[in-house]
Every structure is written in C-alpha cells, then in structure tokens.
XYZ file of C-alpha atoms in Angstrom:
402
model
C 3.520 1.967 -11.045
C 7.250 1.039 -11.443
C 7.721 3.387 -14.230
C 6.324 6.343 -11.694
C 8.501 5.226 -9.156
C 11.769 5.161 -11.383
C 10.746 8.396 -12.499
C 10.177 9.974 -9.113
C 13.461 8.371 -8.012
C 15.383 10.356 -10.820
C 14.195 13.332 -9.714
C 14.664 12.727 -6.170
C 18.356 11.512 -6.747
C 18.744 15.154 -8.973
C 17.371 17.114 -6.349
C 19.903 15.850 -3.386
C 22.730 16.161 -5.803
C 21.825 19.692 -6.218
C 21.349 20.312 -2.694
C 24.791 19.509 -1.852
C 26.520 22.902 -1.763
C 23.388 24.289 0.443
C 23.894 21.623 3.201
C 27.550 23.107 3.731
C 25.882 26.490 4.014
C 23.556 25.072 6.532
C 25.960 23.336 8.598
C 27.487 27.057 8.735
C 24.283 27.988 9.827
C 24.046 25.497 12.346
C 27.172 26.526 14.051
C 26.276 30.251 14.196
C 23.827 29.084 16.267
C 25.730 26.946 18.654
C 25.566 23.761 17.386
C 29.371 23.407 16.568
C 29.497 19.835 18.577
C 26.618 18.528 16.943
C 28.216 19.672 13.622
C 31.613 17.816 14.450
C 29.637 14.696 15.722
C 27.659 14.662 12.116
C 30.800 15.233 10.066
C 32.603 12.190 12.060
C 29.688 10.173 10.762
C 30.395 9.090 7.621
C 30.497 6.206 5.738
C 33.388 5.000 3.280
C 32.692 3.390 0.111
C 35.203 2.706 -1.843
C 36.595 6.141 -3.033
C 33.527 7.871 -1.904
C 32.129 9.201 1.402
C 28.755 9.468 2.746
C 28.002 12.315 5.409
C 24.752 11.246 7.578
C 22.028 13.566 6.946
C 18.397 14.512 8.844
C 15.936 13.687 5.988
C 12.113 12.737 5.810
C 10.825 9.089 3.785
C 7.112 9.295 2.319
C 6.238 6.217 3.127
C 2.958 3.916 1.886
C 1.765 0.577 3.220
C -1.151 -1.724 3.019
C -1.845 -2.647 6.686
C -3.259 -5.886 6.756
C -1.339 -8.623 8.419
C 0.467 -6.019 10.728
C 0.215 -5.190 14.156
C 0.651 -1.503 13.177
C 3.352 0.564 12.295
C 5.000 1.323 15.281
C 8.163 -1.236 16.165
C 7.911 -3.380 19.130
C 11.371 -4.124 20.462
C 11.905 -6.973 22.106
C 8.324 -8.635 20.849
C 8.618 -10.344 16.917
C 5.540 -12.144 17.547
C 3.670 -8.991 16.621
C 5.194 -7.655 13.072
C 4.834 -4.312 12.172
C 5.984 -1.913 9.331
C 8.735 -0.592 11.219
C 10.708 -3.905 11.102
C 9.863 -4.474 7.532
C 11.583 -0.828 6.936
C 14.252 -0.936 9.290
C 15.405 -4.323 7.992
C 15.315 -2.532 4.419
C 17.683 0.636 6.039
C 20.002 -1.704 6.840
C 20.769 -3.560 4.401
C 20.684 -1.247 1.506
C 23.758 0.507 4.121
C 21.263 3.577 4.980
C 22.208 3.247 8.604
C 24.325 0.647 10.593
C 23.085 -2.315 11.887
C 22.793 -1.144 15.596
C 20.779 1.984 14.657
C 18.049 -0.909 14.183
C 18.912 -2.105 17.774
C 18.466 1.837 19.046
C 16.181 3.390 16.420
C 16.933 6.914 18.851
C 20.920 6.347 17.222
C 19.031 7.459 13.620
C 16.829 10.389 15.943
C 14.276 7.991 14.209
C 10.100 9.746 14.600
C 7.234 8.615 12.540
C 4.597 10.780 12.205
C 1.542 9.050 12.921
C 1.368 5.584 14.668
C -1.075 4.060 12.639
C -2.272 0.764 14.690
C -3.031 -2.553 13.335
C -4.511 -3.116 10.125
C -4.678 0.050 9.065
C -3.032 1.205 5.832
C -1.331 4.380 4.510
C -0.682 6.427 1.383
C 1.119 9.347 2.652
C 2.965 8.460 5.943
C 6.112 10.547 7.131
C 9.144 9.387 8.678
C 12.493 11.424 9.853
C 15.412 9.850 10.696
C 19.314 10.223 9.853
C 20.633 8.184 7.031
C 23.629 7.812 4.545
C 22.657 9.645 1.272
C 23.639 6.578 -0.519
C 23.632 6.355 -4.497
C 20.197 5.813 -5.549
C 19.146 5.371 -1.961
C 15.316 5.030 -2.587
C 15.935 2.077 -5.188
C 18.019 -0.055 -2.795
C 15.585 1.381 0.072
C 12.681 -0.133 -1.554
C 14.542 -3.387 -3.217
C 14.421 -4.615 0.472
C 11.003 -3.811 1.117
C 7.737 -6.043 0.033
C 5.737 -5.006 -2.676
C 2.859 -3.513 -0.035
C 5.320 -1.357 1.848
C 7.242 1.147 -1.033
C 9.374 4.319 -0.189
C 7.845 7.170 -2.206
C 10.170 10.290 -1.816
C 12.415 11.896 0.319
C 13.476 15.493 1.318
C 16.124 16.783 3.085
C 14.892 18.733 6.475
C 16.790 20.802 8.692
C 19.000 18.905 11.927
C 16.366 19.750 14.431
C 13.178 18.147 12.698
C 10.840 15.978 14.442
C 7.918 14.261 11.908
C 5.640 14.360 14.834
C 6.249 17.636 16.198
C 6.595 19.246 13.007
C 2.890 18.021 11.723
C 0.192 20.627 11.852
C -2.703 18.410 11.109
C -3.460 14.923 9.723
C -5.869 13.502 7.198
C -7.408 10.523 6.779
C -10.050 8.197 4.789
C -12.235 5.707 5.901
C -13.782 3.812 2.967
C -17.153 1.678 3.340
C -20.347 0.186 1.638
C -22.533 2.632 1.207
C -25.466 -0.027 2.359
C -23.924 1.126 6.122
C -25.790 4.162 5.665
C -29.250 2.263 4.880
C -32.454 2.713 6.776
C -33.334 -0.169 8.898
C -36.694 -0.143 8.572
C -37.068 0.391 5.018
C -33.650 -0.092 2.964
C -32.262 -2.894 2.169
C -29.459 -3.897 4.073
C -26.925 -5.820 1.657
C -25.101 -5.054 -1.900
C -28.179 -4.326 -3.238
C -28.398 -1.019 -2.104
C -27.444 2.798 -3.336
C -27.228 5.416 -2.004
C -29.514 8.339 -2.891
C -27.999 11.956 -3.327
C -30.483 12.894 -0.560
C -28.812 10.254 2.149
C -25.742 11.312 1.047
C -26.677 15.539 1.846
C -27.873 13.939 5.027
C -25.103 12.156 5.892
C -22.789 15.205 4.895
C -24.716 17.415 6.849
C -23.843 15.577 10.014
C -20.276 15.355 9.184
C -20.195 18.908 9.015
C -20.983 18.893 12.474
C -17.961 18.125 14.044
C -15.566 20.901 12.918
C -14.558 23.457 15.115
C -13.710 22.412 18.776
C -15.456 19.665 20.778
C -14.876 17.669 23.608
C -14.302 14.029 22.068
C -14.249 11.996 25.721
C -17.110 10.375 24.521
C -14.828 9.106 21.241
C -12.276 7.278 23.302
C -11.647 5.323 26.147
C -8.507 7.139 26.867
C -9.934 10.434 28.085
C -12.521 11.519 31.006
C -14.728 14.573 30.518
C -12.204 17.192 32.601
C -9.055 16.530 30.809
C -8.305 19.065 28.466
C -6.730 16.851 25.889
C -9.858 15.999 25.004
C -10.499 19.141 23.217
C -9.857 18.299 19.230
C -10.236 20.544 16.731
C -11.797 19.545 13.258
C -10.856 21.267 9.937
C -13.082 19.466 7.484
C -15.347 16.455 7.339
C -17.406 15.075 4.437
C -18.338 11.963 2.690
C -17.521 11.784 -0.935
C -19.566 10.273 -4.378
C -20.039 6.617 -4.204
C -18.945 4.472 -6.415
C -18.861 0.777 -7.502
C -15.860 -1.202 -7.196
C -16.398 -5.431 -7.773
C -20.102 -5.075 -7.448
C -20.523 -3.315 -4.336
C -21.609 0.431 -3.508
C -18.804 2.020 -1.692
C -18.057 5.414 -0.534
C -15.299 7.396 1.314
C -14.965 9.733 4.425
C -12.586 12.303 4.367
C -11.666 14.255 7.552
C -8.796 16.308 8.503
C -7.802 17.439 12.057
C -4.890 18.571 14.217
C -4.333 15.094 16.123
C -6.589 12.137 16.651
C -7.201 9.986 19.682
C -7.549 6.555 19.440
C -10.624 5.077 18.450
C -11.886 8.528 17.586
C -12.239 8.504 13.965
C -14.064 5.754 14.040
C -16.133 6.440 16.540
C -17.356 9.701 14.875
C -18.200 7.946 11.784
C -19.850 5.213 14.130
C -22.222 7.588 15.437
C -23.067 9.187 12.344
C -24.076 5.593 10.886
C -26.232 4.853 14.013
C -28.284 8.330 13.232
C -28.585 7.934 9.483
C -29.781 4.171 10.276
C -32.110 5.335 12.334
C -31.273 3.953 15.695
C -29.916 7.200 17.647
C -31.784 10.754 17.036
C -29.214 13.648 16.062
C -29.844 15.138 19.442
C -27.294 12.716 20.791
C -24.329 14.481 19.067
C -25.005 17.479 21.400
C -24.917 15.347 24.464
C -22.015 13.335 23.153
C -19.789 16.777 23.224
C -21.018 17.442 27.278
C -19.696 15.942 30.030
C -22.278 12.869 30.631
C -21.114 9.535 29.252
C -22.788 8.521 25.975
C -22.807 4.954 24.116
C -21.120 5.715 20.802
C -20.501 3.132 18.652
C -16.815 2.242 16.865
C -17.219 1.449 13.031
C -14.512 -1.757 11.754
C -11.388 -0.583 11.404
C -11.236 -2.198 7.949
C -11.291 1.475 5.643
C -9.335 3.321 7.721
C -6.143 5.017 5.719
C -3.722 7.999 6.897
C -4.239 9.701 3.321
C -1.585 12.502 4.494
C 0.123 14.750 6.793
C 0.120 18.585 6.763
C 3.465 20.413 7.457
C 2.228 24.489 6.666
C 4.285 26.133 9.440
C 7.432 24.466 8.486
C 7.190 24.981 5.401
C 6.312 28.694 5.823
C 9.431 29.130 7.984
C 12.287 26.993 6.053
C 10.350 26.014 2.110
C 11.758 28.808 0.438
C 14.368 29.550 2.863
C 16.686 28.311 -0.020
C 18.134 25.543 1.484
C 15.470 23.284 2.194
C 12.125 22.006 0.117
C 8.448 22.383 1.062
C 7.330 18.950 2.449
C 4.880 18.617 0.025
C 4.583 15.986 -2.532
C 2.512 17.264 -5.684
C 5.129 15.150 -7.491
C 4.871 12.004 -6.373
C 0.764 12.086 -6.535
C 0.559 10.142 -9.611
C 2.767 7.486 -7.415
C 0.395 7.575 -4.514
C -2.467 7.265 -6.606
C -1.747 4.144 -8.597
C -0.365 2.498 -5.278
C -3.843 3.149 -3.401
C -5.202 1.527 -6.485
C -2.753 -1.742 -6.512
C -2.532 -2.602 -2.595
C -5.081 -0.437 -0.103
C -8.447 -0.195 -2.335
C -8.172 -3.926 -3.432
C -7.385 -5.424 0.064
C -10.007 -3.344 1.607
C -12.831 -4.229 -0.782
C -11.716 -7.930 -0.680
C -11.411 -8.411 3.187
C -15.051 -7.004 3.689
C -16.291 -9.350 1.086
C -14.544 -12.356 2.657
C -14.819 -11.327 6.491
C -18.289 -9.061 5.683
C -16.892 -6.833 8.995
C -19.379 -4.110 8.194
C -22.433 -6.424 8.169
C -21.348 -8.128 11.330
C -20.989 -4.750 13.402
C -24.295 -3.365 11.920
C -26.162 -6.241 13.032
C -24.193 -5.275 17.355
C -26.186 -1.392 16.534
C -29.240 -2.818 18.361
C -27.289 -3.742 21.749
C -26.489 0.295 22.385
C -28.592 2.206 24.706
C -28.218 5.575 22.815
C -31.719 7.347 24.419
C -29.574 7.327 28.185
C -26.329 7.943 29.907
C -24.148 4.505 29.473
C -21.277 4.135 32.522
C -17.676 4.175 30.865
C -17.818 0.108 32.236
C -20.995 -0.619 30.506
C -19.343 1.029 26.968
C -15.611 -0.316 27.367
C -16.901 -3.823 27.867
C -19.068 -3.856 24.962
C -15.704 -2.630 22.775
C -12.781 -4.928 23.511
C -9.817 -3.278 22.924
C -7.041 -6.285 22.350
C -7.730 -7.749 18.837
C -9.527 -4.109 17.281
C -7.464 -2.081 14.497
C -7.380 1.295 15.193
C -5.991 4.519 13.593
C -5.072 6.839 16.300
C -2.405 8.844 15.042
C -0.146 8.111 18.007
C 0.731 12.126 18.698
C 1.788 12.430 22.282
C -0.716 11.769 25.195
C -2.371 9.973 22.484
C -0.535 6.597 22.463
C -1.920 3.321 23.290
C-alpha cells in the first residue's frame, strides 16, 4: 500500500504543478465576476519559505479512516475527552505548514466542510473534505507523515473558490458489512458461524432491498423526524446485498446502498428491518406501514459494518470537469489505493471486533422484545434504542445533524 500511495502522490504533485498557469486564469475569472476583494485577500495569503511562496488555495482531501476508537469524525471544540478524526487531521495540517496554527483554533479561517459526518465508530474509504491550504511541496507526504497509520490522505484536487464538500455532494454511498448467519431463519437455521447463506435467501433478501428506492417517508428510520415533516422524504438510488464470502472462518456479506442524504440511524435501521423479515419475526407487510404515517417498531442493526464507501459529485463535475481549469472529482486513480487500505484497516477491524464483542449475536438475540404486528409510541421505540453510547452513520447533511 505504500508503493500505491507514493505513486498516487507523484501524480498528484504533477497534476498541481501543471495546474498552475490555469489558477491565474481563474483568479481572472473570479474577478470578472466580482470577486476582486476576495482575490486580493487570497493573494495576501501566502506563505514564505525560504525563496519560495505559497498562495492559499480552495482544494478537496480524499480522505480514509478506520473508525474504531473515535467519537466520529466531526471535531468537538472545546471537548478532547471525545477524539475524533478531525483532530487527528487538523493536528497533521498544521504541522506539515498546510495552514497556520489558529486555522485549527477556527477551522471556518480554512472555509473548512467535510462532506459527511460520519459518527462514532464508523469507518471510511472515500470521505471528502474542502478546505484552504498552502500547496506545499509534496503536501500529501508531509500531510500523511503526521497522521496514524488508520487515518491516510488519498488525493487531492483543486476546486473552484466557492466549493462547499457538503453542498456540492449529489448523493452518498455506503456499505454495511455483516455475518451472513444475521439473515438465518429462527426457527430452522442455525444461528452461529456455522451457517451459509443460500442463493435463494440471498434473492430474498435482495428483493426487499429493492424495495426502498424511489421516495419514501423514512420517519419511521429515525428518531429525528415526525411523520409531517417533509425532510423526511429520502430518495433511494440503489440497494442490494452482494456475494458472501468467507473471511477468518466466518460467512460475511455486504450491503450496498446509495442515496441523496441519510438521516441518522437510517441506514441501519433499513437494514434492521429487512433482517427482522428475512428472520422471520416481522411479515413484509410492515414495510408498507413503516412508509405511512403510524409509528412502527423498526429495529437498528450494530453499527459495527457501517463504511461511507464514497461520495457522488455529477453536477459539479458536469458544470466545471472539463471546464479546463478544474478536474472531475472522481478518483478512478487512486482505486487501487482505496482498495488495499479497506483491506489493511476497515475489513480486518470489523471482522475482529464482531468476533471479540459478537455485537451481531447480542442484538439478534433483543429481535424478540419488538412488537412489529402493532403501532409502537415514539416513547416505547426511543427507550428501547439508547442513543448516547450507539455508532451511527448519518451523513451529517444539514437538518440531519445530531
């Protein structure tokens, strides 16, 4: 994996160099359009080293992380008992001389946005950040020299002045990994390591995923929301479970799904309801009644699994990739990178927690307690779910923060 990283850094470090003479044009651009004092305010930025000068520039960081042993990703100021990825990264801005030290003090100084808030626990392979920096001299090196092994800086673009990560982001994907004996029968599958799953489960379970693209109302998938608010309204793109496989002698699978925004506890909660029906404790009838505007008890798998695989930019990039003087924010690239990360830090920590702390065996055996034949009072559901010590993986867009 450190070859693929020096390699992607290279190519990274050619591609600003290159871009130099089109960020002059776009500052030209930028003042056509009225933005002469931000301009002037940028250009005043700069940092001297030695005989050289760096100019402060808006740029994007693919950023991946293992989760566990953070309180999330977003930075609590103020708060170090609870560490999260943000002070692990903006330590590593600093001192590689990316930004100055009291841009860490007021992230807004660096116009600082991640893209999704992933919440504690949960990992990442393909997490976007914008913020201004110094283009430093082999800035991603120094970047990730400063950084722990589980937390690595995977490529970064140049973006246009005005770009927001969270804003900009069309639609989000993520994976939930889990044994596949989550999906066994209780009254006639085994319920431990033992089991596999059968290409028939697995149509069965697919055909349920499918269920929840288009446009529902997900009240029922969060505590957050009541059944009038339109913000509940989400819109699915795609939803499926992929071919199991066996990693350190147990039967796992993954769940894919991709969707505009997220509200927290959502994700899991659709994949908690979909293990209650293939299990046999809830009939499918209750994912019809889970979309109207009764209360329904649907149950939130572990967070243990959950990973933000990647973030979808296609308006942006229709409107400024080939404008010539920016990049498509996509990262076919830097794939090979992702890949063999998932494979050293996420898939290993995942597989090893749930064989140490068995969290998918302990919630299975709580799918008895829920009423899912009648109407459950939002009291009755949010006790049974506390909300302090959970991971979650909401993806933090607007109205849907913590």
């Amino acid at each position: 994996m450190a070859e693929e990283l020096r390699i992607v850094t290279n190519c990274q470090a050619r591609r600003l160099k290159s871009g130099n003479s089109r960020e002059e044009e776009e500052d030209a651009k930028q003042e056509e359009n009225g933005h002469e004092a931000k301009r002037l305010k940028a250009s005043q930025e700069e940092r001297e080293d030695g005989n050289k000068k760096y100019q402060k520039r808006k740029i994007v960081l693919l950023m991946a992380y293992s989760g566990k042993g953070y309180h999330g990703m977003q930075r609590n100021m103020g708060n170090s008992q609870f560490k999260t990825i943000e002070d692990d990264l903006v330590s590593a801005l600093i001192r590689s001389g990316c930004i100055p030290e009291n841009h860490g003090e007021d992230m807004k100084k660096m116009s600082f946005q991640r893209c999704a808030r992933t919440d504690k626990g949960v990992s990442a392979a393909g997490q976007i950040v914008s913020l201004k920096v110094w283009l430093i001299e082999d800035i991603l090196r120094k970047i990730n020299d400063y950084l722990p092994a589980h937390i690595r800086i995977l490529g970064l673009k140049r973006v246009t002045g005005g770009f927001n990560s969270k804003n900009k982001c069309d639609a989000r994907t993520y994976s939930y990994m889990l044994p596949t004996f989550a999906f066994a029968h209780k009254d006639h599958d085994p319920q431990d390591e033992t089991y596999r799953l059968s290409p028939e489960t697995l149509e069965t379970v697919n055909r349920l995923l499918a269920c929840y693209k288009g446009t529902h109302n997900f009240h029922n998938f969060t505590s957050q929301k009541g059944p009038k608010d339109p913000s509940a309204k989400r819109y699915i793109m795609e939803m499926y479970c992929e071919e199991p496989f066996v990693r350190d002698g147990v039967e796992l699978a993954v769940v894919k799904v991709k969707g505009q925004s997220f509200m927290m506890h959502q994700i899991r909660k659709m994949i908690g309801l979909v293990i209650a029906i293939v299990k046999g404790y809830a009939s499918e009838a209750i994912m019809e009644r889970s979309w109207g505007e009764e209360k329904v008890d649907v149950p939130k798998a572990p967070g243990l699994g959950l990973v933000l695989e990647r973030v979808h930019f296609e308006k942006y990039n229709r409107r400024f990739g080939n404008d010539g003087l920016h990049e498509a924010l996509e990262w076919a690239d830097e794939e090979g990178t992702i890949a063999a990360f998932k494979e050293e830090f996420i898939y290993p920590t995942i597989v090893s927690t749930e064989k140490e702390e068995k969290s998918m065996v302990s919630w299975l055996e709580t799918l008895s307690n829920h009423d899912f034949s009648s109407t459950a009072s939002r009291t009755q559901v949010d006790n049974q779910e506390p909300k302090n010590c959970d991971p979650e993986g909401s993806d933090g867009c607007g109205d849907d923060s913590d």
